[in-house]
mmCIF file with all atom_site columns, C-alpha atoms in Angstrom:
data_model
loop_
_atom_site.group_PDB
_atom_site.id
_atom_site.type_symbol
_atom_site.label_atom_id
_atom_site.label_alt_id
_atom_site.label_comp_id
_atom_site.label_asym_id
_atom_site.label_entity_id
_atom_site.label_seq_id
_atom_site.pdbx_PDB_ins_code
_atom_site.Cartn_x
_atom_site.Cartn_y
_atom_site.Cartn_z
_atom_site.occupancy
_atom_site.B_iso_or_equiv
_atom_site.pdbx_formal_charge
_atom_site.auth_seq_id
_atom_site.auth_comp_id
_atom_site.auth_asym_id
_atom_site.auth_atom_id
_atom_site.pdbx_PDB_model_num
ATOM 1   C CA . MET A 1 1   ? -246.284 199.384 -222.575 1.00 79.00 ? 12  MET A CA 1
ATOM 2   C CA . ARG A 1 2   ? -247.307 196.611 -224.963 1.00 83.00 ? 13  ARG A CA 1
ATOM 3   C CA . ASN A 1 3   ? -246.426 196.724 -228.621 1.00 87.00 ? 14  ASN A CA 1
ATOM 4   C CA . LYS A 1 4   ? -249.062 194.153 -229.657 1.00 90.00 ? 15  LYS A CA 1
ATOM 5   C CA . LYS A 1 5   ? -246.708 192.328 -232.054 1.00 90.00 ? 16  LYS A CA 1
ATOM 6   C CA . LEU A 1 6   ? -246.959 188.543 -232.012 1.00 92.00 ? 17  LEU A CA 1
ATOM 7   C CA . ILE A 1 7   ? -245.429 185.728 -234.001 1.00 93.00 ? 18  ILE A CA 1
ATOM 8   C CA . ILE A 1 8   ? -246.658 182.130 -233.979 1.00 94.00 ? 19  ILE A CA 1
ATOM 9   C CA . LEU A 1 9   ? -243.915 179.495 -233.836 1.00 94.00 ? 20  LEU A CA 1
ATOM 10  C CA . ALA A 1 10  ? -243.880 175.758 -234.393 1.00 94.00 ? 21  ALA A CA 1
ATOM 11  C CA . HIS A 1 11  ? -243.062 174.170 -231.041 1.00 95.00 ? 22  HIS A CA 1
ATOM 12  C CA . CYS A 1 12  ? -239.655 172.773 -231.949 1.00 92.00 ? 23  CYS A CA 1
ATOM 13  C CA . LEU A 1 13  ? -238.254 176.175 -232.933 1.00 91.00 ? 24  LEU A CA 1
ATOM 14  C CA . LEU A 1 14  ? -238.060 176.846 -229.194 1.00 93.00 ? 25  LEU A CA 1
ATOM 15  C CA . ASN A 1 15  ? -237.635 173.243 -228.058 1.00 92.00 ? 26  ASN A CA 1
ATOM 16  C CA . GLN A 1 16  ? -235.560 170.936 -230.241 1.00 89.00 ? 27  GLN A CA 1
ATOM 17  C CA . ASN A 1 17  ? -235.973 168.209 -227.596 1.00 90.00 ? 28  ASN A CA 1
ATOM 18  C CA . SER A 1 18  ? -239.432 167.598 -229.048 1.00 93.00 ? 29  SER A CA 1
ATOM 19  C CA . THR A 1 19  ? -238.118 166.528 -232.475 1.00 89.00 ? 30  THR A CA 1
ATOM 20  C CA . LEU A 1 20  ? -237.348 162.998 -233.578 1.00 86.00 ? 31  LEU A CA 1
ATOM 21  C CA . LEU A 1 21  ? -234.113 161.755 -232.052 1.00 84.00 ? 32  LEU A CA 1
ATOM 22  C CA . GLY A 1 22  ? -231.319 162.533 -234.504 1.00 82.00 ? 33  GLY A CA 1
ATOM 23  C CA . TRP A 1 23  ? -233.432 165.016 -236.478 1.00 80.00 ? 34  TRP A CA 1
ATOM 24  C CA . GLU A 1 24  ? -232.799 168.040 -234.271 1.00 78.00 ? 35  GLU A CA 1
ATOM 25  C CA . ARG A 1 25  ? -231.354 171.077 -236.049 1.00 75.00 ? 36  ARG A CA 1
ATOM 26  C CA . ALA A 1 26  ? -230.004 172.816 -232.927 1.00 77.00 ? 37  ALA A CA 1
ATOM 27  C CA . PRO A 1 27  ? -229.112 171.787 -229.348 1.00 78.00 ? 38  PRO A CA 1
ATOM 28  C CA . GLY A 1 28  ? -232.061 173.763 -227.908 1.00 77.00 ? 39  GLY A CA 1
ATOM 29  C CA . PRO A 1 29  ? -233.857 176.816 -229.237 1.00 83.00 ? 40  PRO A CA 1
ATOM 30  C CA . PHE A 1 30  ? -232.428 178.666 -232.219 1.00 81.00 ? 41  PHE A CA 1
ATOM 31  C CA . PRO A 1 31  ? -230.435 181.478 -230.550 1.00 84.00 ? 42  PRO A CA 1
ATOM 32  C CA . GLU A 1 32  ? -230.397 183.764 -233.599 1.00 86.00 ? 43  GLU A CA 1
ATOM 33  C CA . LEU A 1 33  ? -234.168 183.463 -233.909 1.00 88.00 ? 44  LEU A CA 1
ATOM 34  C CA . LEU A 1 34  ? -234.695 184.376 -230.252 1.00 90.00 ? 45  LEU A CA 1
ATOM 35  C CA . SER A 1 35  ? -232.223 187.234 -230.504 1.00 90.00 ? 46  SER A CA 1
ATOM 36  C CA . LEU A 1 36  ? -233.889 188.660 -233.606 1.00 90.00 ? 47  LEU A CA 1
ATOM 37  C CA . LEU A 1 37  ? -237.384 188.489 -232.112 1.00 92.00 ? 48  LEU A CA 1
ATOM 38  C CA . SER A 1 38  ? -236.184 189.995 -228.835 1.00 92.00 ? 49  SER A CA 1
ATOM 39  C CA . GLU A 1 39  ? -234.297 192.783 -230.603 1.00 91.00 ? 50  GLU A CA 1
ATOM 40  C CA . HIS A 1 40  ? -237.515 193.822 -232.379 1.00 90.00 ? 51  HIS A CA 1
ATOM 41  C CA . GLN A 1 41  ? -239.706 193.228 -229.310 1.00 91.00 ? 52  GLN A CA 1
ATOM 42  C CA . VAL A 1 42  ? -241.820 190.584 -231.000 1.00 92.00 ? 53  VAL A CA 1
ATOM 43  C CA . SER A 1 43  ? -243.676 188.361 -228.540 1.00 93.00 ? 54  SER A CA 1
ATOM 44  C CA . ILE A 1 44  ? -243.938 184.624 -229.162 1.00 95.00 ? 55  ILE A CA 1
ATOM 45  C CA . LEU A 1 45  ? -246.967 182.353 -229.290 1.00 95.00 ? 56  LEU A CA 1
ATOM 46  C CA . GLN A 1 46  ? -245.562 178.813 -229.226 1.00 96.00 ? 57  GLN A CA 1
ATOM 47  C CA . LEU A 1 47  ? -247.754 176.137 -230.754 1.00 97.00 ? 58  LEU A CA 1
ATOM 48  C CA . PRO A 1 48  ? -247.927 172.758 -229.005 1.00 97.00 ? 59  PRO A CA 1
ATOM 49  C CA . CYS A 1 49  ? -246.125 169.827 -230.639 1.00 97.00 ? 60  CYS A CA 1
ATOM 50  C CA . PRO A 1 50  ? -248.814 167.556 -232.069 1.00 98.00 ? 61  PRO A CA 1
ATOM 51  C CA . GLU A 1 51  ? -246.476 164.679 -232.938 1.00 97.00 ? 62  GLU A CA 1
ATOM 52  C CA . LEU A 1 52  ? -244.934 164.519 -229.463 1.00 96.00 ? 63  LEU A CA 1
ATOM 53  C CA . ALA A 1 53  ? -248.346 164.568 -227.805 1.00 97.00 ? 64  ALA A CA 1
ATOM 54  C CA . TYR A 1 54  ? -249.682 161.936 -230.217 1.00 97.00 ? 65  TYR A CA 1
ATOM 55  C CA . LEU A 1 55  ? -246.841 159.391 -230.323 1.00 96.00 ? 66  LEU A CA 1
ATOM 56  C CA . GLY A 1 56  ? -244.270 160.471 -227.715 1.00 94.00 ? 67  GLY A CA 1
ATOM 57  C CA . LEU A 1 57  ? -240.527 161.037 -227.848 1.00 92.00 ? 68  LEU A CA 1
ATOM 58  C CA . GLU A 1 58  ? -239.663 157.647 -229.321 1.00 92.00 ? 69  GLU A CA 1
ATOM 59  C CA . ARG A 1 59  ? -241.994 157.969 -232.290 1.00 94.00 ? 70  ARG A CA 1
ATOM 60  C CA . PRO A 1 60  ? -240.819 156.656 -235.652 1.00 94.00 ? 71  PRO A CA 1
ATOM 61  C CA . PRO A 1 61  ? -240.274 158.963 -238.620 1.00 94.00 ? 72  PRO A CA 1
ATOM 62  C CA . MET A 1 62  ? -243.582 159.268 -240.477 1.00 95.00 ? 73  MET A CA 1
ATOM 63  C CA . THR A 1 63  ? -244.727 160.860 -243.715 1.00 93.00 ? 74  THR A CA 1
ATOM 64  C CA . PHE A 1 64  ? -247.490 163.354 -244.385 1.00 94.00 ? 75  PHE A CA 1
ATOM 65  C CA . GLU A 1 65  ? -249.616 160.501 -245.734 1.00 95.00 ? 76  GLU A CA 1
ATOM 66  C CA . GLU A 1 66  ? -249.173 158.509 -242.508 1.00 96.00 ? 77  GLU A CA 1
ATOM 67  C CA . TYR A 1 67  ? -250.195 161.484 -240.355 1.00 96.00 ? 78  TYR A CA 1
ATOM 68  C CA . ASN A 1 68  ? -252.997 162.565 -242.684 1.00 96.00 ? 79  ASN A CA 1
ATOM 69  C CA . THR A 1 69  ? -255.618 160.420 -240.936 1.00 97.00 ? 80  THR A CA 1
ATOM 70  C CA . PHE A 1 70  ? -258.963 161.239 -239.382 1.00 98.00 ? 81  PHE A CA 1
ATOM 71  C CA . GLU A 1 71  ? -257.666 160.376 -235.892 1.00 98.00 ? 82  GLU A CA 1
ATOM 72  C CA . TYR A 1 72  ? -254.597 162.604 -236.177 1.00 98.00 ? 83  TYR A CA 1
ATOM 73  C CA . LYS A 1 73  ? -256.621 165.499 -237.597 1.00 97.00 ? 84  LYS A CA 1
ATOM 74  C CA . VAL A 1 74  ? -259.012 165.260 -234.630 1.00 97.00 ? 85  VAL A CA 1
ATOM 75  C CA . HIS A 1 75  ? -255.986 165.187 -232.318 1.00 98.00 ? 86  HIS A CA 1
ATOM 76  C CA . CYS A 1 76  ? -254.606 168.361 -233.960 1.00 97.00 ? 87  CYS A CA 1
ATOM 77  C CA . ILE A 1 77  ? -257.920 170.191 -233.661 1.00 96.00 ? 88  ILE A CA 1
ATOM 78  C CA . HIS A 1 78  ? -258.193 169.166 -230.000 1.00 96.00 ? 89  HIS A CA 1
ATOM 79  C CA . MET A 1 79  ? -254.642 170.400 -229.297 1.00 96.00 ? 90  MET A CA 1
ATOM 80  C CA . LEU A 1 80  ? -255.416 173.783 -230.849 1.00 96.00 ? 91  LEU A CA 1
ATOM 81  C CA . LYS A 1 81  ? -258.404 174.528 -228.579 1.00 95.00 ? 92  LYS A CA 1
ATOM 82  C CA . PRO A 1 82  ? -256.424 176.150 -225.708 1.00 95.00 ? 93  PRO A CA 1
ATOM 83  C CA . PHE A 1 83  ? -254.221 177.962 -228.229 1.00 94.00 ? 94  PHE A CA 1
ATOM 84  C CA . SER A 1 84  ? -257.254 179.296 -230.102 1.00 93.00 ? 95  SER A CA 1
ATOM 85  C CA . MET A 1 85  ? -258.754 180.649 -226.864 1.00 93.00 ? 96  MET A CA 1
ATOM 86  C CA . GLN A 1 86  ? -255.548 182.621 -226.222 1.00 94.00 ? 97  GLN A CA 1
ATOM 87  C CA . LEU A 1 87  ? -255.361 183.782 -229.818 1.00 92.00 ? 98  LEU A CA 1
ATOM 88  C CA . ARG A 1 88  ? -258.993 184.950 -229.745 1.00 91.00 ? 99  ARG A CA 1
ATOM 89  C CA . HIS A 1 89  ? -258.200 187.251 -226.807 1.00 93.00 ? 100 HIS A CA 1
ATOM 90  C CA . TYR A 1 90  ? -255.249 188.761 -228.653 1.00 92.00 ? 101 TYR A CA 1
ATOM 91  C CA . LEU A 1 91  ? -257.183 189.272 -231.889 1.00 90.00 ? 102 LEU A CA 1
ATOM 92  C CA . ASN A 1 92  ? -260.136 190.800 -230.026 1.00 91.00 ? 103 ASN A CA 1
ATOM 93  C CA . HIS A 1 93  ? -257.754 193.352 -228.515 1.00 92.00 ? 104 HIS A CA 1
ATOM 94  C CA . ASP A 1 94  ? -256.178 194.377 -231.824 1.00 90.00 ? 105 ASP A CA 1
ATOM 95  C CA . TYR A 1 95  ? -252.924 192.473 -231.559 1.00 91.00 ? 106 TYR A CA 1
ATOM 96  C CA . GLU A 1 96  ? -251.294 191.846 -234.910 1.00 88.00 ? 107 GLU A CA 1
ATOM 97  C CA . ILE A 1 97  ? -249.925 188.500 -235.999 1.00 89.00 ? 108 ILE A CA 1
ATOM 98  C CA . LEU A 1 98  ? -246.575 189.241 -237.616 1.00 87.00 ? 109 LEU A CA 1
ATOM 99  C CA . GLY A 1 99  ? -246.322 185.767 -239.093 1.00 87.00 ? 110 GLY A CA 1
ATOM 100 C CA . ILE A 1 100 ? -246.296 182.035 -238.607 1.00 91.00 ? 111 ILE A CA 1
ATOM 101 C CA . LEU A 1 101 ? -243.032 180.104 -238.576 1.00 92.00 ? 112 LEU A CA 1
ATOM 102 C CA . GLY A 1 102 ? -243.266 176.453 -239.562 1.00 91.00 ? 113 GLY A CA 1
ATOM 103 C CA . ILE A 1 103 ? -240.862 173.663 -240.446 1.00 90.00 ? 114 ILE A CA 1
ATOM 104 C CA . GLU A 1 104 ? -240.108 172.818 -244.078 1.00 88.00 ? 115 GLU A CA 1
ATOM 105 C CA . GLU A 1 105 ? -240.984 169.221 -245.037 1.00 89.00 ? 116 GLU A CA 1
ATOM 106 C CA . SER A 1 106 ? -242.536 168.503 -241.634 1.00 92.00 ? 117 SER A CA 1
ATOM 107 C CA . PRO A 1 107 ? -245.600 166.260 -242.019 1.00 95.00 ? 118 PRO A CA 1
ATOM 108 C CA . SER A 1 108 ? -247.273 168.340 -239.312 1.00 96.00 ? 119 SER A CA 1
ATOM 109 C CA . CYS A 1 109 ? -245.770 171.834 -239.384 1.00 94.00 ? 120 CYS A CA 1
ATOM 110 C CA . ASP A 1 110 ? -244.849 172.588 -243.000 1.00 93.00 ? 121 ASP A CA 1
ATOM 111 C CA . ILE A 1 111 ? -246.676 175.734 -244.107 1.00 89.00 ? 122 ILE A CA 1
ATOM 112 C CA . ASN A 1 112 ? -245.502 176.807 -247.526 1.00 84.00 ? 123 ASN A CA 1
ATOM 113 C CA . ASN A 1 113 ? -245.753 173.449 -249.268 1.00 81.00 ? 124 ASN A CA 1
ATOM 114 C CA . SER A 1 114 ? -249.197 172.784 -247.754 1.00 71.00 ? 125 SER A CA 1
ATOM 115 C CA . ARG A 1 115 ? -247.927 169.481 -246.374 1.00 80.00 ? 126 ARG A CA 1
ATOM 116 C CA . GLY A 1 116 ? -248.462 170.098 -242.663 1.00 94.00 ? 127 GLY A CA 1
ATOM 117 C CA . VAL A 1 117 ? -251.525 168.414 -241.153 1.00 97.00 ? 128 VAL A CA 1
ATOM 118 C CA . PHE A 1 118 ? -251.287 170.534 -237.989 1.00 97.00 ? 129 PHE A CA 1
ATOM 119 C CA . MET A 1 119 ? -250.799 173.780 -239.921 1.00 94.00 ? 130 MET A CA 1
ATOM 120 C CA . LYS A 1 120 ? -253.894 172.993 -241.984 1.00 93.00 ? 131 LYS A CA 1
ATOM 121 C CA . ALA A 1 121 ? -255.843 172.666 -238.723 1.00 94.00 ? 132 ALA A CA 1
ATOM 122 C CA . LEU A 1 122 ? -254.305 175.965 -237.563 1.00 93.00 ? 133 LEU A CA 1
ATOM 123 C CA . ARG A 1 123 ? -255.519 177.632 -240.774 1.00 90.00 ? 134 ARG A CA 1
ATOM 124 C CA . VAL A 1 124 ? -259.103 176.508 -240.097 1.00 89.00 ? 135 VAL A CA 1
ATOM 125 C CA . THR A 1 125 ? -258.853 177.577 -236.445 1.00 89.00 ? 136 THR A CA 1
ATOM 126 C CA . MET A 1 126 ? -257.437 181.033 -237.192 1.00 88.00 ? 137 MET A CA 1
ATOM 127 C CA . ASN A 1 127 ? -259.883 181.751 -239.985 1.00 86.00 ? 138 ASN A CA 1
ATOM 128 C CA . ALA A 1 128 ? -262.791 180.756 -237.730 1.00 86.00 ? 139 ALA A CA 1
ATOM 129 C CA . LEU A 1 129 ? -261.595 183.292 -235.139 1.00 84.00 ? 140 LEU A CA 1
ATOM 130 C CA . LYS A 1 130 ? -261.098 186.145 -237.582 1.00 78.00 ? 141 LYS A CA 1
ATOM 131 C CA . SER A 1 131 ? -261.910 185.801 -241.244 1.00 64.00 ? 142 SER A CA 1
ATOM 132 C CA . GLY A 1 132 ? -258.756 185.469 -243.315 1.00 66.00 ? 143 GLY A CA 1
ATOM 133 C CA . SER A 1 133 ? -256.367 185.850 -240.378 1.00 71.00 ? 144 SER A CA 1
ATOM 134 C CA . PHE A 1 134 ? -254.289 182.836 -241.437 1.00 73.00 ? 145 PHE A CA 1
ATOM 135 C CA . GLU A 1 135 ? -254.004 183.966 -245.042 1.00 73.00 ? 146 GLU A CA 1
ATOM 136 C CA . ALA A 1 136 ? -253.157 187.534 -243.964 1.00 72.00 ? 147 ALA A CA 1
ATOM 137 C CA . ALA A 1 137 ? -250.212 186.378 -241.843 1.00 74.00 ? 148 ALA A CA 1
ATOM 138 C CA . ASP A 1 138 ? -246.841 185.947 -243.513 1.00 75.00 ? 149 ASP A CA 1
ATOM 139 C CA . LYS A 1 139 ? -245.579 182.385 -243.390 1.00 78.00 ? 150 LYS A CA 1
ATOM 140 C CA . LEU A 1 140 ? -242.018 181.131 -243.298 1.00 76.00 ? 151 LEU A CA 1
ATOM 141 C CA . ASP A 1 141 ? -240.656 177.586 -242.990 1.00 76.00 ? 152 ASP A CA 1
ATOM 142 C CA . LEU A 1 142 ? -237.344 176.755 -241.342 1.00 77.00 ? 153 LEU A CA 1
ATOM 143 C CA . PRO A 1 143 ? -235.321 175.034 -244.111 1.00 76.00 ? 154 PRO A CA 1
ATOM 144 C CA . GLU A 1 144 ? -235.006 171.267 -243.943 1.00 71.00 ? 155 GLU A CA 1
ATOM 145 C CA . VAL A 1 145 ? -231.243 171.465 -244.520 1.00 64.00 ? 156 VAL A CA 1
ATOM 146 C CA . LEU A 1 146 ? -229.605 174.018 -242.250 1.00 66.00 ? 157 LEU A CA 1
ATOM 147 C CA . ASP A 1 147 ? -226.291 174.715 -243.880 1.00 68.00 ? 158 ASP A CA 1
ATOM 148 C CA . GLY A 1 148 ? -224.929 178.227 -243.420 1.00 70.00 ? 159 GLY A CA 1
ATOM 149 C CA . GLU A 1 149 ? -226.423 179.612 -246.623 1.00 78.00 ? 160 GLU A CA 1
ATOM 150 C CA . ASN A 1 150 ? -229.948 178.233 -246.072 1.00 78.00 ? 161 ASN A CA 1
ATOM 151 C CA . TYR A 1 151 ? -230.041 179.401 -242.469 1.00 79.00 ? 162 TYR A CA 1
ATOM 152 C CA . GLU A 1 152 ? -228.799 182.885 -243.373 1.00 82.00 ? 163 GLU A CA 1
ATOM 153 C CA . ARG A 1 153 ? -231.439 183.112 -246.105 1.00 83.00 ? 164 ARG A CA 1
ATOM 154 C CA . TYR A 1 154 ? -234.079 182.076 -243.545 1.00 82.00 ? 165 TYR A CA 1
ATOM 155 C CA . LEU A 1 155 ? -232.902 184.702 -241.039 1.00 83.00 ? 166 LEU A CA 1
ATOM 156 C CA . SER A 1 156 ? -232.814 187.319 -243.798 1.00 86.00 ? 167 SER A CA 1
ATOM 157 C CA . SER A 1 157 ? -236.409 186.449 -244.752 1.00 84.00 ? 168 SER A CA 1
ATOM 158 C CA . LEU A 1 158 ? -237.411 186.742 -241.100 1.00 84.00 ? 169 LEU A CA 1
ATOM 159 C CA . ARG A 1 159 ? -235.684 190.142 -240.839 1.00 84.00 ? 170 ARG A CA 1
ATOM 160 C CA . ASN A 1 160 ? -237.603 191.278 -243.945 1.00 84.00 ? 171 ASN A CA 1
ATOM 161 C CA . LEU A 1 161 ? -240.870 190.003 -242.490 1.00 80.00 ? 172 LEU A CA 1
ATOM 162 C CA . ILE A 1 162 ? -240.237 192.005 -239.294 1.00 81.00 ? 173 ILE A CA 1
ATOM 163 C CA . ALA A 1 163 ? -239.182 195.104 -241.254 1.00 81.00 ? 174 ALA A CA 1
ATOM 164 C CA . GLU A 1 164 ? -242.368 194.983 -243.364 1.00 76.00 ? 175 GLU A CA 1
ATOM 165 C CA . PHE A 1 165 ? -244.431 194.774 -240.197 1.00 67.00 ? 176 PHE A CA 1
ATOM 166 C CA . GLU A 1 166 ? -242.629 197.737 -238.603 1.00 67.00 ? 177 GLU A CA 1
ATOM 167 C CA . VAL A 1 167 ? -243.377 199.892 -241.658 1.00 54.00 ? 178 VAL A CA 1
ATOM 168 C CA . LYS A 1 168 ? -247.139 199.243 -241.380 1.00 56.00 ? 179 LYS A CA 1
#
């Protein structure tokens, strides 16, 4: 039996090998994140990593302004095409998007500070599929600094997001 609960994740939340060398925040996926989603039977839609596909593993650190180019925006839109086809099927069959998890201060995947080029393309893509679907989804960024307190606050926010969804 399907529960029709989905969450959209930035690629590196499940694969820290895709981040800039030395910028990883965990050795692999975030185990607490996976455990929490599994415990509440929330299925995962993993976004592709636009930076890895664009510049590879040995890419230099770049700012939002450096990624905010016509070429990179086209690249992001192109990368979202297969994802949007999958998402369309889910939305057409009444699946609910619990939320979107991004990466704070990422030039591509920051959501809440509106600094992510890729997340802006995702907003356009999702809203084209179902009016307002991006705005309706809760959004949460993994903190840039992952000390114990920040990470616990993040996990607490994620627990609250899941709890709100389960009440609906």
